[in-house]
PDB file of C-alpha atoms in Angstrom:
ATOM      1  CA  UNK A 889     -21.774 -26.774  21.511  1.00  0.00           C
ATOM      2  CA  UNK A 890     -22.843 -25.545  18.335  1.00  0.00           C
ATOM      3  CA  UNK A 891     -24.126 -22.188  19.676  1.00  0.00           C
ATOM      4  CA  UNK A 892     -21.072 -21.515  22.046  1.00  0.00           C
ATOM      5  CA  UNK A 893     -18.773 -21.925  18.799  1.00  0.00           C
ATOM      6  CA  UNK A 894     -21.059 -19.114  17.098  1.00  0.00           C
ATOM      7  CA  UNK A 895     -20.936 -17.080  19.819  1.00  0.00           C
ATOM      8  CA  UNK A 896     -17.097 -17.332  20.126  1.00  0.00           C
ATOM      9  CA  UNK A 897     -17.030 -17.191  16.110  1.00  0.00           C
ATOM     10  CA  UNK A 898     -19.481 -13.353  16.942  1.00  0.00           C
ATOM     11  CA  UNK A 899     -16.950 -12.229  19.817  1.00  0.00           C
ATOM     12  CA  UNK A 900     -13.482 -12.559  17.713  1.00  0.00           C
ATOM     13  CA  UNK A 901     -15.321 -11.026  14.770  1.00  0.00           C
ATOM     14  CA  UNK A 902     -16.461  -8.240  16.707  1.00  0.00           C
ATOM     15  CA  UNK A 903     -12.856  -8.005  18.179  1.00  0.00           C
ATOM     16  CA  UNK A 904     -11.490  -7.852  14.505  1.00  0.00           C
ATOM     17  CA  UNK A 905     -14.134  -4.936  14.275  1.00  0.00           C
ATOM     18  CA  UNK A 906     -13.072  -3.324  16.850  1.00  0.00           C
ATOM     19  CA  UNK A 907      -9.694  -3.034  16.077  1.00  0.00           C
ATOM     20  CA  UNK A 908     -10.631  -2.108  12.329  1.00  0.00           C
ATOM     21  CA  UNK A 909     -12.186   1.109  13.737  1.00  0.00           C
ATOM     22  CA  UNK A 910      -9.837   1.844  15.891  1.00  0.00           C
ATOM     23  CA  UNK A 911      -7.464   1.368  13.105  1.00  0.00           C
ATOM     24  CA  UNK A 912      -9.089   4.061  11.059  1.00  0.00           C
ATOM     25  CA  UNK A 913      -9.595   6.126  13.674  1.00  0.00           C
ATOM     26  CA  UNK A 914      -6.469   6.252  14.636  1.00  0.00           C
ATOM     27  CA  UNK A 915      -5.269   6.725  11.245  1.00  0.00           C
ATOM     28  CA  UNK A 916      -7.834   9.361  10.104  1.00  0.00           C
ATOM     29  CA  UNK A 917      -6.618  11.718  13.389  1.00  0.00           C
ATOM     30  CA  UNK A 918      -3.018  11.268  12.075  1.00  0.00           C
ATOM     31  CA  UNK A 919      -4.189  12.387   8.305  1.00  0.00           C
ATOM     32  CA  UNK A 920      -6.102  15.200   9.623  1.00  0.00           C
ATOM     33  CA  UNK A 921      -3.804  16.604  11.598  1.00  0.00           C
ATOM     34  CA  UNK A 922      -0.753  16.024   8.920  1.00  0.00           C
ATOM     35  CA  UNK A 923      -2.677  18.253   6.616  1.00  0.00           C
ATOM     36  CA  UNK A 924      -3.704  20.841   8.886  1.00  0.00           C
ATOM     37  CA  UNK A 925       0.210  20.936   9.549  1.00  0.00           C
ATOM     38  CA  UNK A 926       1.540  20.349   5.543  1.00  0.00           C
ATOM     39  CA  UNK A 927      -1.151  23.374   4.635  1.00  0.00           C
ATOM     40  CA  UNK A 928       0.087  26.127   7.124  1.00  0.00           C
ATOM     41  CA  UNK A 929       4.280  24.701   7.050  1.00  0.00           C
ATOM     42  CA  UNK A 930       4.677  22.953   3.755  1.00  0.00           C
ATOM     43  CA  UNK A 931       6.813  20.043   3.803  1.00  0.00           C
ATOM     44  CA  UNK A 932       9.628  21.201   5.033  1.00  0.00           C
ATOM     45  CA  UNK A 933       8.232  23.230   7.610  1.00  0.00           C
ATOM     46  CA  UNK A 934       6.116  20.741   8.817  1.00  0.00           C
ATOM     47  CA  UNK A 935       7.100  17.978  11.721  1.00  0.00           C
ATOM     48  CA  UNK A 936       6.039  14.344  12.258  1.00  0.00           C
ATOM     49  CA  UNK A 937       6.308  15.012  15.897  1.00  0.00           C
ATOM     50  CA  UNK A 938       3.996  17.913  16.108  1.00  0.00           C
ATOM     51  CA  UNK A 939       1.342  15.691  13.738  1.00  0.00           C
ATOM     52  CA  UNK A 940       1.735  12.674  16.400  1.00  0.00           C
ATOM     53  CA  UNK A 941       1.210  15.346  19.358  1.00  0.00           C
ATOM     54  CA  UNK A 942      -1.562  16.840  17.577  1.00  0.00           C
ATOM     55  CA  UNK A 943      -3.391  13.695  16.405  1.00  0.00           C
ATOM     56  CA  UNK A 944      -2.428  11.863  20.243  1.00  0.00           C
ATOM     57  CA  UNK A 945      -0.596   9.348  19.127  1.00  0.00           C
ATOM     58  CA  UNK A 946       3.117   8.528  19.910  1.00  0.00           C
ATOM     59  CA  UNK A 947       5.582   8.999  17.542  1.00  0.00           C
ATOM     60  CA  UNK A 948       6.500   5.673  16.796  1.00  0.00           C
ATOM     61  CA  UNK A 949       2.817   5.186  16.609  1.00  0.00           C
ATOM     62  CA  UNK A 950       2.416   7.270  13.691  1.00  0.00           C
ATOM     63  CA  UNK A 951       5.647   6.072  11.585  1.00  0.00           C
ATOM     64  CA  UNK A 952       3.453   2.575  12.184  1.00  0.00           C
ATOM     65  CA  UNK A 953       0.838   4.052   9.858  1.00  0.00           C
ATOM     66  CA  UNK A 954       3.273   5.840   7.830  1.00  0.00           C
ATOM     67  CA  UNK A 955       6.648   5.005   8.153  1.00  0.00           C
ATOM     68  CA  UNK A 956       7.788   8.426   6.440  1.00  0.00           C
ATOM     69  CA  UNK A 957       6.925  12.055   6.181  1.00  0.00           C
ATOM     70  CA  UNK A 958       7.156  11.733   2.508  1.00  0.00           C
ATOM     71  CA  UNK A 959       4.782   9.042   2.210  1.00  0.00           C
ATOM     72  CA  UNK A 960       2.199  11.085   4.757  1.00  0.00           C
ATOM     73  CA  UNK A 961       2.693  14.053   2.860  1.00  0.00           C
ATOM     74  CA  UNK A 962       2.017  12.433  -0.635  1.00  0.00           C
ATOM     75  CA  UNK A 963      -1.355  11.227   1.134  1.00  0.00           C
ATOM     76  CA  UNK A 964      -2.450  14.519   1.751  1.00  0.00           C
ATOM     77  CA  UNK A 965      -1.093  15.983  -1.241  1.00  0.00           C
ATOM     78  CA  UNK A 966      -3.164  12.733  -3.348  1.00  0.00           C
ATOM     79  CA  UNK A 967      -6.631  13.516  -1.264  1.00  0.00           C
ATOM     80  CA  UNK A 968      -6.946  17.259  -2.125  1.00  0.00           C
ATOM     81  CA  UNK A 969      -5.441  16.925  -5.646  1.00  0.00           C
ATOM     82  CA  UNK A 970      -8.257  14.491  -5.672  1.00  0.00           C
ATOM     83  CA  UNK A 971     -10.900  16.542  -4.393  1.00  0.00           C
ATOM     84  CA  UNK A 972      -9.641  19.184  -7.233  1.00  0.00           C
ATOM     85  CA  UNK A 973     -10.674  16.594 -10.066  1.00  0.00           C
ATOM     86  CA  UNK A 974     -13.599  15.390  -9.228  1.00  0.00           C
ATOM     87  CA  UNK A 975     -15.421  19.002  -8.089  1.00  0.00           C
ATOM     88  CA  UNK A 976     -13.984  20.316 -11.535  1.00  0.00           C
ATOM     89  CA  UNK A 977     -15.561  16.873 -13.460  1.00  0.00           C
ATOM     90  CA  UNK A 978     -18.946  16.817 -11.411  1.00  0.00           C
ATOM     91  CA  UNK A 979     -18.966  20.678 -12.415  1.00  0.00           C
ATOM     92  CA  UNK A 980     -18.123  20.273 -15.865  1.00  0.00           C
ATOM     93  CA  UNK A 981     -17.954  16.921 -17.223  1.00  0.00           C
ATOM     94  CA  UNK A 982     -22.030  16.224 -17.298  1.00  0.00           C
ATOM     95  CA  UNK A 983     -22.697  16.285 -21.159  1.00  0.00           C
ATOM     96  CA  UNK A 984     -26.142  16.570 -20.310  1.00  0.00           C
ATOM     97  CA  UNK A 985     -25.840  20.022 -19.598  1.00  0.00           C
ATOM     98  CA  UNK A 986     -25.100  22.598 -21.816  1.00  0.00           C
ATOM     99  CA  UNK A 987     -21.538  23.367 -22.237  1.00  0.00           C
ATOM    100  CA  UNK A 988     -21.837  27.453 -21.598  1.00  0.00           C
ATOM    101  CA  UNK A 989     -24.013  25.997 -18.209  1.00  0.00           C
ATOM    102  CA  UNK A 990     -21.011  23.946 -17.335  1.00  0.00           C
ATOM    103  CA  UNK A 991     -18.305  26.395 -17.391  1.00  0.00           C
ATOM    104  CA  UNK A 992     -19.987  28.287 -15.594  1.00  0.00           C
ATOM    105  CA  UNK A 993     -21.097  25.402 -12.759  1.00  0.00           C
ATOM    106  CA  UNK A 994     -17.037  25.393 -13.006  1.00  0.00           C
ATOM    107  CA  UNK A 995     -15.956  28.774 -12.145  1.00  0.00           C
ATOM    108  CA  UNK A 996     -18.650  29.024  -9.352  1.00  0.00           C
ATOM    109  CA  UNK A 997     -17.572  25.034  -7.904  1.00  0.00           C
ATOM    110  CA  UNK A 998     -13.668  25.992  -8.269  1.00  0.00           C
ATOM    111  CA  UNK A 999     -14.047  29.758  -6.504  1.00  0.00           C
ATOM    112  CA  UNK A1000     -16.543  27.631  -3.492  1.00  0.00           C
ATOM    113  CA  UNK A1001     -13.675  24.735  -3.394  1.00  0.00           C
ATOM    114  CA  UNK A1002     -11.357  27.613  -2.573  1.00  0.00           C
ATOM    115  CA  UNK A1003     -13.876  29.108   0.197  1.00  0.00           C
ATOM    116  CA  UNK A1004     -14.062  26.145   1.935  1.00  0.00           C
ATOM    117  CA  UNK A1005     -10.240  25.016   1.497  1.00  0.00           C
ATOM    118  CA  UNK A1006      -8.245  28.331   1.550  1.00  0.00           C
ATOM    119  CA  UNK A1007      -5.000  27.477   2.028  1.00  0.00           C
ATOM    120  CA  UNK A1008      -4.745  24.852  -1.054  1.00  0.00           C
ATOM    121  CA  UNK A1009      -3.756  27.577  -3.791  1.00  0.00           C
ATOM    122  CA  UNK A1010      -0.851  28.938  -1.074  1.00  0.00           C
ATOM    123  CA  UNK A1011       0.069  25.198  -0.284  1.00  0.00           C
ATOM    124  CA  UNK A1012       0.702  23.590  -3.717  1.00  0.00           C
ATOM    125  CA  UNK A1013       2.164  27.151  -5.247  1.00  0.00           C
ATOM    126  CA  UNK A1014       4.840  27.517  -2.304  1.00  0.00           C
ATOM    127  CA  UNK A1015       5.249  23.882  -2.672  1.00  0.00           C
ATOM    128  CA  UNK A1016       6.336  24.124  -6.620  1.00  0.00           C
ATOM    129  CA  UNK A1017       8.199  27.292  -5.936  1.00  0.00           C
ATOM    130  CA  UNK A1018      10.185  25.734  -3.099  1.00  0.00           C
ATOM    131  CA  UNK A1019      10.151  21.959  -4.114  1.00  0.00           C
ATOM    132  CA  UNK A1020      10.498  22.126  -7.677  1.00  0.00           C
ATOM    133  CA  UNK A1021      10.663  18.118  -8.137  1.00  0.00           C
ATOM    134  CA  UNK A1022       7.323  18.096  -6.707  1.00  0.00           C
ATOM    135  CA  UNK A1023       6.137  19.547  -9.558  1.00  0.00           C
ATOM    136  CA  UNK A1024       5.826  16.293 -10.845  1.00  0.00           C
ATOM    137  CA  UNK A1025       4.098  14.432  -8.055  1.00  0.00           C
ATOM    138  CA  UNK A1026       1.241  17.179  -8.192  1.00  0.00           C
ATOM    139  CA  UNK A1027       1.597  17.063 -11.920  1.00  0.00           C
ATOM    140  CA  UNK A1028       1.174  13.721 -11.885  1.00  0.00           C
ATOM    141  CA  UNK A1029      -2.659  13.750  -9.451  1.00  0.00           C
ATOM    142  CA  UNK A1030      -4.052  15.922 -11.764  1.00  0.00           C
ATOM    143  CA  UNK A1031      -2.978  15.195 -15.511  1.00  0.00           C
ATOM    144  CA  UNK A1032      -4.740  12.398 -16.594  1.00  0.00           C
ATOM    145  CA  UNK A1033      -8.278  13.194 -15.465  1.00  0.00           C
ATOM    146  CA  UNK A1034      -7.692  16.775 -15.967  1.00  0.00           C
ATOM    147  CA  UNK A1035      -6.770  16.009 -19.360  1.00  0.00           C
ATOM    148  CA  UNK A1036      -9.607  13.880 -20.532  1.00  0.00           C
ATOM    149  CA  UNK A1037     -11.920  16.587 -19.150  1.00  0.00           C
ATOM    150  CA  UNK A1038     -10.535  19.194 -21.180  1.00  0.00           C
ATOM    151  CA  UNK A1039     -10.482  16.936 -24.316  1.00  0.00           C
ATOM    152  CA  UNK A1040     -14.029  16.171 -24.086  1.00  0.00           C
ATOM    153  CA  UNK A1041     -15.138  19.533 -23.418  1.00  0.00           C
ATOM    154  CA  UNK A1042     -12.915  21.840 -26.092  1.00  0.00           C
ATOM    155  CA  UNK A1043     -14.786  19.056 -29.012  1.00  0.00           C
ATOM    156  CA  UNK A1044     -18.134  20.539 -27.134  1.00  0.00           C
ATOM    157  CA  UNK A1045     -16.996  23.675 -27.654  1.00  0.00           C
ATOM    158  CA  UNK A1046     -16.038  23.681 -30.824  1.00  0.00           C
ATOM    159  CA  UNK A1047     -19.463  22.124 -31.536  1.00  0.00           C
ATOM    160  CA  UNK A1048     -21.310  25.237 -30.012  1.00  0.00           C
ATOM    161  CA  UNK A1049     -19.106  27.895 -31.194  1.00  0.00           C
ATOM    162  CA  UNK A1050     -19.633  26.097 -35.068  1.00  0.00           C
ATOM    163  CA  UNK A1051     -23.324  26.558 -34.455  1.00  0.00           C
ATOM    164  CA  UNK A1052     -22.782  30.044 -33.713  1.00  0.00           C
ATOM    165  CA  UNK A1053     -24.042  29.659 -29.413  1.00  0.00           C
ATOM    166  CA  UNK A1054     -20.464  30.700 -28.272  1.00  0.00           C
ATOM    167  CA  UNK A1055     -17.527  32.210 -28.787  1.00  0.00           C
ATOM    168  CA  UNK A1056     -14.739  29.888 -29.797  1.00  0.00           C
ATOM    169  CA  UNK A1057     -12.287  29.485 -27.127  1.00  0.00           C
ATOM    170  CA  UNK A1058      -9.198  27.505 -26.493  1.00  0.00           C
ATOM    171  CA  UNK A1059     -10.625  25.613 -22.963  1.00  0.00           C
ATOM    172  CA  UNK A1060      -6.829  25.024 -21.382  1.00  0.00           C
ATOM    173  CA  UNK A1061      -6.815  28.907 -22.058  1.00  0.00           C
ATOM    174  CA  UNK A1062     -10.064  30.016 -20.698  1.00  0.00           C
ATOM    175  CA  UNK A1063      -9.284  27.182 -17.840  1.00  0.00           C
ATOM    176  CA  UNK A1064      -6.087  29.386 -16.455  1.00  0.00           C
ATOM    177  CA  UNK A1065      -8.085  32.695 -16.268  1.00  0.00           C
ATOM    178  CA  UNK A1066     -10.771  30.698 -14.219  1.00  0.00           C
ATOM    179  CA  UNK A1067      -7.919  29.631 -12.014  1.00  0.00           C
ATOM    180  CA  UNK A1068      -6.289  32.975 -12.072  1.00  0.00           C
ATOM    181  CA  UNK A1069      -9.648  34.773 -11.415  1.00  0.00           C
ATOM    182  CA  UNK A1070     -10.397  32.575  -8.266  1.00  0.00           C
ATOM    183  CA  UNK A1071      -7.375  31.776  -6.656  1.00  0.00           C
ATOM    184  CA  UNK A1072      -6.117  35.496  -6.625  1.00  0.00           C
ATOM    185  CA  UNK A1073      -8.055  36.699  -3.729  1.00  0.00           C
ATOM    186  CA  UNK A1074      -6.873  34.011  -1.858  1.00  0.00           C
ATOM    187  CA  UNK A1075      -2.805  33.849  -2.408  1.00  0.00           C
ATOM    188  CA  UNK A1076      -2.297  37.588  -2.083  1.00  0.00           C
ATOM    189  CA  UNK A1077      -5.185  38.231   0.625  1.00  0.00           C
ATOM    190  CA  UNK A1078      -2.545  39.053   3.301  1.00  0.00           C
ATOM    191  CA  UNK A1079      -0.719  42.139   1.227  1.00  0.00           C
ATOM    192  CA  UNK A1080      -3.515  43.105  -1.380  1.00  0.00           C
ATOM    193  CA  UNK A1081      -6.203  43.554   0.803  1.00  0.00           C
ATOM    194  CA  UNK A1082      -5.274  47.254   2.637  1.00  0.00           C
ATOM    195  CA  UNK A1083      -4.304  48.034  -1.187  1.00  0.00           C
ATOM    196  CA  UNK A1084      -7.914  46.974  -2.524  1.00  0.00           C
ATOM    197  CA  UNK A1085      -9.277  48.375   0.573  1.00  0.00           C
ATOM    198  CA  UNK A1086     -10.287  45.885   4.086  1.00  0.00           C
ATOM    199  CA  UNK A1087     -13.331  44.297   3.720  1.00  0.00           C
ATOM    200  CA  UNK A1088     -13.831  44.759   7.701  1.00  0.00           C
ATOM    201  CA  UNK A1089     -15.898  42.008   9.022  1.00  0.00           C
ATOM    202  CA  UNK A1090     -18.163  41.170   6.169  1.00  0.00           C
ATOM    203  CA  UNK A1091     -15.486  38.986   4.254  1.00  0.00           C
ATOM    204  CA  UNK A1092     -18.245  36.346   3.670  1.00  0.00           C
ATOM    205  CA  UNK A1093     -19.978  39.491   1.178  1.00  0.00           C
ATOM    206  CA  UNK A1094     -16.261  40.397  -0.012  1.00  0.00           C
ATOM    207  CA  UNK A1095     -16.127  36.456  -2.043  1.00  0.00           C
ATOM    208  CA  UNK A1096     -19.172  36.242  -2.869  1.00  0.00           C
ATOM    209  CA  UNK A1097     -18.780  39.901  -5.022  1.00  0.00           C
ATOM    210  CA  UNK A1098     -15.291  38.563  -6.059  1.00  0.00           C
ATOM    211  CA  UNK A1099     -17.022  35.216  -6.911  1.00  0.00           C
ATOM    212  CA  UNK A1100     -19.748  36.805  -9.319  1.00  0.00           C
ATOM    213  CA  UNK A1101     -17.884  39.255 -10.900  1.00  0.00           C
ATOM    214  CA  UNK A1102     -15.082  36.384 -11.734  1.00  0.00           C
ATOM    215  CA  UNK A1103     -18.321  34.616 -13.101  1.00  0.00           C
ATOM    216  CA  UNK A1104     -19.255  37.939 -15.435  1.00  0.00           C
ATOM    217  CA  UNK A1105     -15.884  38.460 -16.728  1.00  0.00           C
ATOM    218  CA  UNK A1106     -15.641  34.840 -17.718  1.00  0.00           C
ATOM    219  CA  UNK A1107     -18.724  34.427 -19.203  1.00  0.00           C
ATOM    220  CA  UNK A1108     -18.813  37.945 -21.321  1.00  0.00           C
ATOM    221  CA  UNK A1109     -15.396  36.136 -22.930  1.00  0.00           C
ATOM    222  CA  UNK A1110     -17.296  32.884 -23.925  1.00  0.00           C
ATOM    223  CA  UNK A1111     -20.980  34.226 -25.085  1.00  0.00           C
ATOM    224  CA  UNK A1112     -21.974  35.850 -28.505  1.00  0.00           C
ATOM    225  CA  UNK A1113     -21.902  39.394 -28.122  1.00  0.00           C
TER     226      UNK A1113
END
């Protein structure tokens, strides 16, 4: 009796497992495919039906996990703001390293972020431009962490530049050319590019020139000539 109530206890728990997967599964197609649709639309552009096709799920099925398109699209909006932070801290919050080291781990982590997510810098700057009053929800992901990172690093570099290893340099500042540097290529790739010339087929090549001379401008500003 005692075994048959274990193995009854093993079935409903693997039951409950079951579903638990299925659960995230389910909900992890409905995320991926809300982004994929948020990134190339934007909100507005973008439709819950169209998500629940492309995830196969119904449509009431998806307004089970998420009962709005607001509250889907501040998911997405949450994981990549995330991703943001926490490349930019592993990059350049180690005070291990040297601080000249770490900004430029940063410029080189924030141009690859870019590579591998190319449609971010388009995404949240059409969003602002459109959506003003999102401002604040994006704001709002990135401020705090953002801020601490940049507070901790400008008293490193103010450190440095006393001991005469750096230029001194207002990090916020030098933080928007990084982000100016990197995210150009990317925003006006579809009109600058048969102005700068077409890379043709070796676009890989094309970033990873853009990438290192981003990387020489910025660090010819920060070292001691």
């Amino acid at each position: 009796m005692f075994a048959l109530t274990i193995l009854l206890n093993n079935i409903v728990n693997f039951g409950l497992c079951m579903r638990e997967m299925k659960q995230l599964t389910t909900e992890q197609r409905i995320l991926e495919a809300a982004e994929e649709e948020f990134l190339i639309k934007g909100f507005d552009g973008a439709r819950t039906t169209t998500i629940a096709e492309k995830a196969g799920v119904t449509h009431a099925m998806l307004h089970y996990y998420f009962r709005t398109k607001e509250q889907l699209f501040e998911r997405i909006v949450a994981k990549n703001s995330s991703i943001i932070v926490q490349t930019m801290i592993a990059a350049m919050g180690d005070p291990q390293k040297p601080v000249i080291e770490r900004i430029r781990s940063g410029v080189v982590s924030h141009f690859d972020l870019i590579v591998a997510h190319p449609l971010l810098p388009r995404f949240f700057l059409n969003e602002i431009i459109l959506r003003p009053e999102r401002y604040h929800m994006l704001y709002a992901n990135l401020k705090e962490k953002i801020a601490t990172l940049f507070s901790n690093l400008q008293a490193e570099v103010d450190q440095a530049a006393a001991r005469g290893e750096m230029e001194s340099v207002d990090v916020r500042k030098l933080f928007m050319s990084i982000v100016s540097l990197n995210v150009f290529p990317f925003i006006t790739q579809l009109f600058a590019m048969p102005l700068l010339g077409d890379p043709g087929d070796d676009f890989k090549k094309f970033l990873e020139d853009r990438k290192a001379e981003n990387l020489e401008l910025i660090m010819r500003r920060i070292k001691k000539q």
